[in-house]
Amino acid sequence: MSKTPRINGRKCRPYVQERKAFQNSNGQLYAVRHTPLLYVVYSYGEHWPLFVHDGFDWYENEDKYSPTTTRHRSNANPYAATQLRSCTWLKQFIANHKGHYRALHEVQSTLGLAA
């Protein structure tokens, strides 16, 4: 397993556009691929998703930000069309997506189809 690259937060946009994992130098801005399709950029932890890509669309947190999170949002913006959603909606979307993926993987394993 490769180590997540630490980068300058101002240089994270290419990572976001290519949906690659990263974290800034102090670990407060980072991105994770939770499933093969689900990619999430977080500011200050999983309680505050900034951008979510589900394999098809980009979603953006529309809720109020602190000055630092506003800077994270600006640096990590994928410069793609996004659908604005509340933080609560994004967290539920992420949880549902991860849950569906886990359930599918369990069914595939039971049937002997998992890779």
Backbone as ProteinMPNN parsed JSONL, in Angstrom:
{"seq_chain_A": "MSKTPRINGRKCRPYVQERKAFQNSNGQLYAVRHTPLLYVVYSYGEHWPLFVHDGFDWYENEDKYSPTTTRHRSNANPYAATQLRSCTWLKQFIANHKGHYRALHEVQSTLGLAA", "coords_chain_A": {"N_chain_A": [[0.853, -1.179, 0.0], [0.628, 2.149, -0.886], [2.001, 5.158, 0.471], [0.154, 8.011, 1.549], [0.582, 10.976, -0.216], [2.122, 13.906, 1.109], [1.49, 17.231, 0.649], [1.892, 20.691, -0.343], [-0.814, 22.646, 0.559], [-1.75, 24.564, -1.227], [-1.203, 23.473, -3.624], [-2.886, 21.387, -4.241], [-4.971, 21.094, -6.075], [-4.54, 19.682, -8.658], [-4.412, 17.033, -7.689], [-6.986, 16.709, -6.678], [-8.513, 17.069, -9.025], [-7.72, 14.819, -10.424], [-8.626, 12.958, -8.745], [-7.066, 11.821, -6.623], [-5.593, 10.538, -3.625], [-4.418, 12.61, -0.94], [-2.708, 14.693, 1.47], [-2.46, 17.793, 3.177], [0.417, 19.642, 4.437], [0.074, 19.861, 7.238], [-1.93, 18.08, 7.699], [-4.589, 18.863, 7.854], [-6.168, 19.358, 5.644], [-7.334, 17.034, 3.441], [-7.678, 14.199, 1.197], [-9.587, 11.313, 0.386], [-10.085, 8.127, -1.036], [-12.801, 6.379, -0.66], [-14.196, 4.209, -1.722], [-13.968, 2.377, -4.85], [-15.252, 4.25, -6.519], [-16.061, 6.421, -4.906], [-14.864, 9.455, -3.871], [-13.536, 11.767, -1.618], [-12.957, 15.026, -0.392], [-11.733, 16.435, 2.506], [-11.958, 18.861, 5.149], [-10.387, 19.43, 8.07], [-11.255, 16.955, 9.101], [-13.496, 14.058, 8.986], [-15.951, 15.021, 9.648], [-16.402, 17.259, 8.159], [-16.899, 17.332, 5.068], [-15.695, 18.685, 2.046], [-15.69, 18.506, -0.811], [-17.216, 16.059, -2.882], [-16.967, 13.266, -4.95], [-18.753, 11.008, -6.838], [-18.099, 9.216, -8.77], [-19.438, 10.009, -10.934], [-20.587, 12.609, -10.614], [-19.754, 15.835, -9.174], [-20.068, 17.047, -5.883], [-20.606, 19.749, -3.675], [-19.915, 21.242, -0.555], [-22.179, 23.424, 0.833], [-22.428, 24.82, 3.153], [-21.641, 27.2, 5.801], [-18.283, 28.358, 6.259], [-15.185, 28.299, 8.114], [-12.51, 30.742, 8.182], [-10.092, 29.357, 7.534], [-11.042, 26.918, 6.473], [-12.427, 27.953, 4.319], [-10.279, 28.769, 2.766], [-9.159, 26.23, 2.271], [-11.236, 25.175, 0.76], [-11.13, 26.826, -1.502], [-8.532, 26.233, -2.48], [-8.791, 23.491, -3.058], [-10.804, 23.292, -4.9], [-12.299, 21.656, -7.606], [-12.649, 22.857, -10.037], [-14.806, 22.196, -11.657], [-18.175, 21.546, -12.698], [-20.327, 21.675, -9.958], [-22.657, 20.303, -7.611], [-24.423, 21.945, -5.209], [-24.69, 21.12, -1.807], [-25.87, 20.493, 1.544], [-23.809, 20.14, 4.488], [-24.71, 18.109, 6.165], [-26.265, 16.57, 4.369], [-24.212, 15.716, 2.612], [-22.607, 14.128, 4.339], [-24.406, 12.062, 4.943], [-24.819, 11.036, 2.376], [-22.232, 10.074, 1.802], [-21.978, 8.099, 3.817], [-24.09, 6.369, 3.064], [-23.217, 5.573, 0.503], [-20.787, 4.269, 1.107], [-21.827, 2.23, 2.704], [-23.499, 0.813, 0.886], [-21.577, -0.089, -0.917], [-20.039, -1.742, 0.751], [-21.975, -3.686, 1.404], [-22.48, -4.784, -1.143], [-19.956, -5.854, -1.687], [-19.837, -7.816, 0.321], [-21.896, -9.545, -0.502], [-20.877, -10.365, -2.977], [-18.577, -11.677, -2.074], [-19.723, -13.777, -0.612], [-20.895, -15.171, -2.695], [-18.678, -15.966, -3.991], [-17.588, -14.282, -5.867], [-16.017, -12.097, -5.477], [-13.068, -10.193, -6.033]], "CA_chain_A": [[0.0, 0.0, 0.0], [1.452, 3.353, -0.979], [1.759, 6.178, 1.481], [-0.533, 9.2, 1.046], [1.548, 12.075, -0.339], [1.935, 15.186, 1.803], [1.774, 18.297, -0.309], [1.491, 22.038, 0.024], [-2.247, 22.764, 0.303], [-2.014, 25.407, -2.4], [-0.902, 22.692, -4.829], [-3.682, 20.159, -4.204], [-5.998, 21.013, -7.112], [-4.363, 18.563, -9.599], [-4.769, 15.785, -7.008], [-8.45, 16.662, -6.628], [-9.014, 16.879, -10.384], [-7.439, 13.435, -10.819], [-9.219, 12.153, -7.678], [-6.001, 11.092, -5.939], [-5.464, 10.812, -2.194], [-3.349, 13.515, -0.524], [-2.967, 15.506, 2.66], [-1.559, 18.942, 3.22], [1.557, 19.445, 5.328], [-0.343, 19.682, 8.638], [-2.968, 17.05, 7.739], [-5.927, 19.417, 8.059], [-6.868, 19.223, 4.363], [-6.928, 15.748, 2.871], [-8.651, 13.525, 0.344], [-9.615, 9.867, 0.557], [-10.956, 7.339, -1.919], [-13.441, 5.421, 0.241], [-14.516, 3.047, -2.554], [-13.41, 2.672, -6.174], [-15.894, 5.416, -7.123], [-16.308, 7.516, -3.966], [-13.69, 10.262, -3.541], [-13.976, 12.861, -0.76], [-11.979, 15.98, 0.122], [-12.163, 16.863, 3.83], [-11.272, 19.911, 5.88], [-10.403, 19.203, 9.521], [-11.815, 15.672, 9.518], [-14.643, 13.511, 8.257], [-17.16, 15.764, 9.995], [-16.574, 18.392, 7.26], [-16.531, 17.095, 3.677], [-15.752, 19.872, 1.181], [-16.081, 18.067, -2.147], [-17.445, 14.622, -3.011], [-17.18, 12.777, -6.318], [-19.316, 9.663, -6.729], [-17.807, 8.49, -9.999], [-20.183, 10.659, -12.009], [-20.834, 14.028, -10.347], [-19.131, 16.517, -8.051], [-20.936, 17.707, -4.919], [-19.846, 20.741, -2.91], [-20.517, 21.66, 0.701], [-22.659, 24.805, 0.725], [-22.558, 25.412, 4.484], [-20.683, 28.248, 6.184], [-16.926, 27.891, 6.497], [-14.236, 29.132, 8.846], [-11.552, 31.302, 7.225], [-9.146, 28.349, 7.054], [-11.769, 25.99, 5.606], [-12.682, 28.682, 3.078], [-9.04, 28.661, 1.98], [-9.099, 24.839, 1.817], [-12.234, 25.033, -0.314], [-10.6, 27.511, -2.675], [-7.386, 25.482, -2.987], [-9.176, 22.149, -3.507], [-11.905, 23.341, -5.858], [-11.916, 20.896, -8.798], [-12.959, 23.642, -11.242], [-15.783, 21.429, -12.433], [-19.539, 21.829, -12.251], [-20.652, 20.996, -8.708], [-24.009, 20.447, -7.079], [-24.321, 22.399, -3.826], [-25.444, 20.336, -0.839], [-25.526, 20.783, 2.935], [-22.845, 19.24, 5.104], [-25.477, 16.953, 6.635], [-26.6, 15.767, 3.19], [-22.991, 15.083, 2.116], [-22.203, 13.064, 5.26], [-25.333, 10.938, 4.757], [-24.511, 10.492, 1.047], [-20.998, 9.309, 1.948], [-22.288, 6.911, 4.621], [-24.904, 5.469, 2.241], [-22.387, 5.035, -0.57], [-19.867, 3.303, 1.717], [-22.641, 1.092, 3.143], [-23.914, 0.035, -0.283], [-20.392, -0.75, -1.448], [-19.701, -2.816, 1.692], [-22.979, -4.738, 1.251], [-22.236, -5.428, -2.426], [-18.744, -6.65, -1.541], [-20.178, -8.987, 1.126], [-22.674, -10.461, -1.353], [-19.942, -10.926, -3.945], [-17.722, -12.63, -1.35], [-20.542, -14.933, -0.307], [-21.103, -15.896, -3.943], [-17.381, -16.324, -4.563], [-17.34, -13.419, -7.029], [-15.121, -10.974, -5.125], [-11.68, -10.345, -6.519]], "C_chain_A": [[0.897, 1.239, 0.0], [1.028, 4.378, 0.075], [1.08, 7.388, 0.831], [0.465, 10.346, 0.964], [1.141, 13.296, 0.486], [2.378, 16.275, 0.858], [1.421, 19.649, 0.289], [0.015, 22.176, -0.359], [-2.595, 23.599, -0.912], [-1.795, 24.659, -3.707], [-1.748, 21.425, -4.928], [-4.667, 20.01, -5.359], [-5.765, 19.879, -8.127], [-4.698, 17.2, -8.983], [-6.292, 15.622, -6.981], [-9.006, 16.38, -8.022], [-8.8, 15.451, -10.877], [-7.964, 12.435, -9.787], [-8.194, 11.208, -7.032], [-5.966, 11.497, -4.466], [-4.285, 11.752, -1.957], [-3.678, 14.036, 0.856], [-1.992, 16.667, 2.642], [-0.531, 18.725, 4.324], [1.165, 19.249, 6.79], [-1.504, 18.698, 8.792], [-4.383, 17.56, 7.91], [-6.789, 19.392, 6.798], [-6.396, 17.918, 3.753], [-8.051, 15.161, 2.031], [-8.462, 12.023, 0.471], [-10.498, 9.26, -0.527], [-11.53, 6.234, -1.038], [-13.8, 4.12, -0.465], [-13.911, 3.331, -3.927], [-14.024, 3.907, -6.846], [-15.961, 6.627, -6.198], [-15.009, 8.184, -3.514], [-14.174, 11.475, -2.757], [-12.786, 13.707, -0.32], [-12.54, 16.522, 1.436], [-11.335, 18.039, 4.331], [-11.468, 19.642, 7.365], [-11.118, 17.932, 9.951], [-13.066, 15.288, 8.747], [-15.953, 14.197, 8.618], [-17.405, 16.925, 9.024], [-16.08, 18.067, 5.845], [-16.674, 18.386, 2.869], [-16.297, 19.527, -0.202], [-16.216, 16.554, -2.148], [-17.634, 14.323, -4.491], [-17.624, 11.336, -6.209], [-19.037, 8.798, -7.955], [-18.483, 9.112, -11.196], [-20.254, 12.169, -11.832], [-19.996, 14.523, -9.174], [-20.212, 17.162, -7.191], [-20.054, 18.604, -4.06], [-20.615, 21.143, -1.667], [-20.902, 23.138, 0.602], [-22.734, 25.514, 2.077], [-21.425, 26.39, 4.782], [-19.339, 27.643, 6.589], [-16.177, 28.837, 7.422], [-13.277, 29.73, 7.818], [-10.568, 30.265, 6.674], [-9.832, 27.357, 6.12], [-12.143, 26.661, 4.295], [-11.449, 28.635, 2.175], [-8.875, 27.239, 1.451], [-10.032, 24.636, 0.628], [-11.729, 25.672, -1.602], [-9.448, 26.716, -3.295], [-7.787, 24.153, -3.617], [-10.293, 22.138, -4.538], [-11.499, 22.632, -7.148], [-12.103, 21.662, -10.112], [-13.809, 22.829, -12.215], [-17.159, 21.837, -11.922], [-19.822, 21.016, -10.995], [-22.118, 21.222, -8.374], [-23.86, 20.808, -5.601], [-25.238, 21.584, -2.927], [-24.998, 20.733, 0.566], [-24.5, 19.768, 3.435], [-23.542, 17.96, 5.582], [-25.815, 16.018, 5.482], [-25.363, 15.016, 2.697], [-22.558, 13.935, 3.021], [-23.109, 11.845, 5.116], [-25.084, 10.247, 3.417], [-23.266, 9.602, 1.115], [-21.267, 8.006, 2.706], [-23.095, 5.904, 3.809], [-24.06, 4.793, 1.164], [-21.437, 3.965, -0.028], [-20.629, 2.048, 2.15], [-23.075, 0.21, 1.985], [-22.732, -0.729, -0.862], [-20.012, -1.944, -0.573], [-20.678, -3.979, 1.531], [-22.77, -5.5, -0.062], [-21.013, -6.34, -2.33], [-19.022, -7.918, -0.729], [-20.963, -10.007, 0.316], [-21.757, -11.127, -2.367], [-19.032, -11.961, -3.284], [-18.482, -13.913, -1.051], [-20.739, -15.803, -1.544], [-19.796, -16.345, -4.601], [-17.013, -15.483, -5.765], [-16.353, -12.298, -6.733], [-13.71, -11.266, -5.597], [-10.713, -10.39, -5.371]], "O_chain_A": [[1.819, 1.345, 0.809], [-0.127, 4.444, 0.495], [1.397, 7.745, -0.304], [1.125, 10.663, 1.954], [-0.032, 13.662, 0.545], [3.491, 16.252, 0.333], [0.732, 19.73, 1.306], [-0.362, 21.856, -1.486], [-3.618, 23.37, -1.557], [-2.157, 25.151, -4.776], [-1.367, 20.484, -5.625], [-5.156, 18.907, -5.604], [-6.716, 19.163, -8.44], [-5.207, 16.315, -9.671], [-6.816, 14.536, -7.228], [-9.886, 15.532, -8.174], [-9.6, 14.932, -11.655], [-7.777, 11.227, -9.928], [-8.407, 10.002, -6.911], [-6.268, 12.636, -4.109], [-3.284, 11.704, -2.672], [-4.788, 13.849, 1.355], [-0.863, 16.553, 2.165], [-0.601, 17.74, 5.06], [1.859, 18.537, 7.515], [-2.007, 18.506, 9.899], [-5.301, 16.76, 8.094], [-8.016, 19.405, 6.888], [-5.197, 17.713, 3.567], [-9.209, 15.564, 2.135], [-7.348, 11.525, 0.638], [-11.533, 9.822, -0.885], [-10.838, 5.272, -0.707], [-13.717, 3.047, 0.131], [-13.391, 4.424, -4.149], [-13.364, 4.545, -7.668], [-15.921, 7.76, -6.678], [-14.169, 7.564, -2.863], [-15.118, 12.144, -3.176], [-11.745, 13.18, 0.073], [-13.67, 17.006, 1.486], [-10.165, 18.189, 3.98], [-12.598, 19.63, 7.854], [-11.556, 17.852, 11.099], [-13.616, 16.071, 7.972], [-16.966, 13.973, 7.955], [-18.482, 17.523, 9.042], [-14.982, 18.47, 5.462], [-17.67, 19.096, 3.002], [-17.229, 20.16, -0.698], [-15.439, 15.849, -1.504], [-18.361, 15.024, -5.195], [-16.958, 10.524, -5.567], [-19.675, 7.762, -8.147], [-18.155, 8.795, -12.339], [-20.013, 12.923, -12.775], [-19.587, 13.752, -8.306], [-21.158, 17.752, -7.712], [-18.909, 18.267, -3.757], [-21.826, 21.359, -1.72], [-20.061, 23.992, 0.324], [-23.071, 26.696, 2.131], [-20.395, 26.404, 4.108], [-19.274, 26.565, 7.181], [-16.492, 30.024, 7.505], [-13.24, 29.262, 6.68], [-10.244, 30.287, 5.487], [-9.27, 26.99, 5.088], [-12.174, 26.001, 3.256], [-11.569, 28.478, 0.961], [-8.488, 27.058, 0.296], [-9.67, 24.014, -0.37], [-11.893, 25.101, -2.68], [-9.4, 26.549, -4.514], [-7.186, 23.733, -4.606], [-10.687, 21.069, -5.003], [-10.466, 22.963, -7.73], [-11.749, 21.16, -11.178], [-13.555, 22.789, -13.419], [-17.283, 22.406, -10.838], [-19.585, 19.808, -10.967], [-22.731, 22.201, -8.801], [-23.245, 20.067, -4.834], [-26.412, 21.381, -3.239], [-23.895, 21.244, 0.758], [-24.35, 18.683, 2.873], [-23.013, 16.861, 5.416], [-25.668, 14.802, 5.606], [-25.439, 13.824, 2.397], [-22.179, 12.874, 2.525], [-22.63, 10.712, 5.161], [-25.132, 9.02, 3.329], [-23.249, 8.506, 0.554], [-20.83, 6.935, 2.282], [-22.813, 4.706, 3.86], [-24.174, 3.588, 0.94], [-21.295, 2.894, -0.617], [-20.136, 0.933, 1.982], [-23.025, -1.015, 2.09], [-22.871, -1.888, -1.254], [-19.702, -3.021, -1.08], [-20.26, -5.136, 1.522], [-22.873, -6.727, -0.088], [-21.03, -7.465, -2.831], [-18.498, -8.983, -1.055], [-20.723, -11.208, 0.434], [-21.854, -12.334, -2.59], [-18.75, -13.004, -3.873], [-17.949, -15.01, -1.217], [-20.749, -17.03, -1.449], [-19.806, -17.016, -5.633], [-16.215, -15.91, -6.6], [-15.901, -11.617, -7.654], [-13.23, -12.4, -5.569], [-9.507, -10.513, -5.584]]}, "name": "protein", "num_of_chains": 1, "seq": "MSKTPRINGRKCRPYVQERKAFQNSNGQLYAVRHTPLLYVVYSYGEHWPLFVHDGFDWYENEDKYSPTTTRHRSNANPYAATQLRSCTWLKQFIANHKGHYRALHEVQSTLGLAA"}
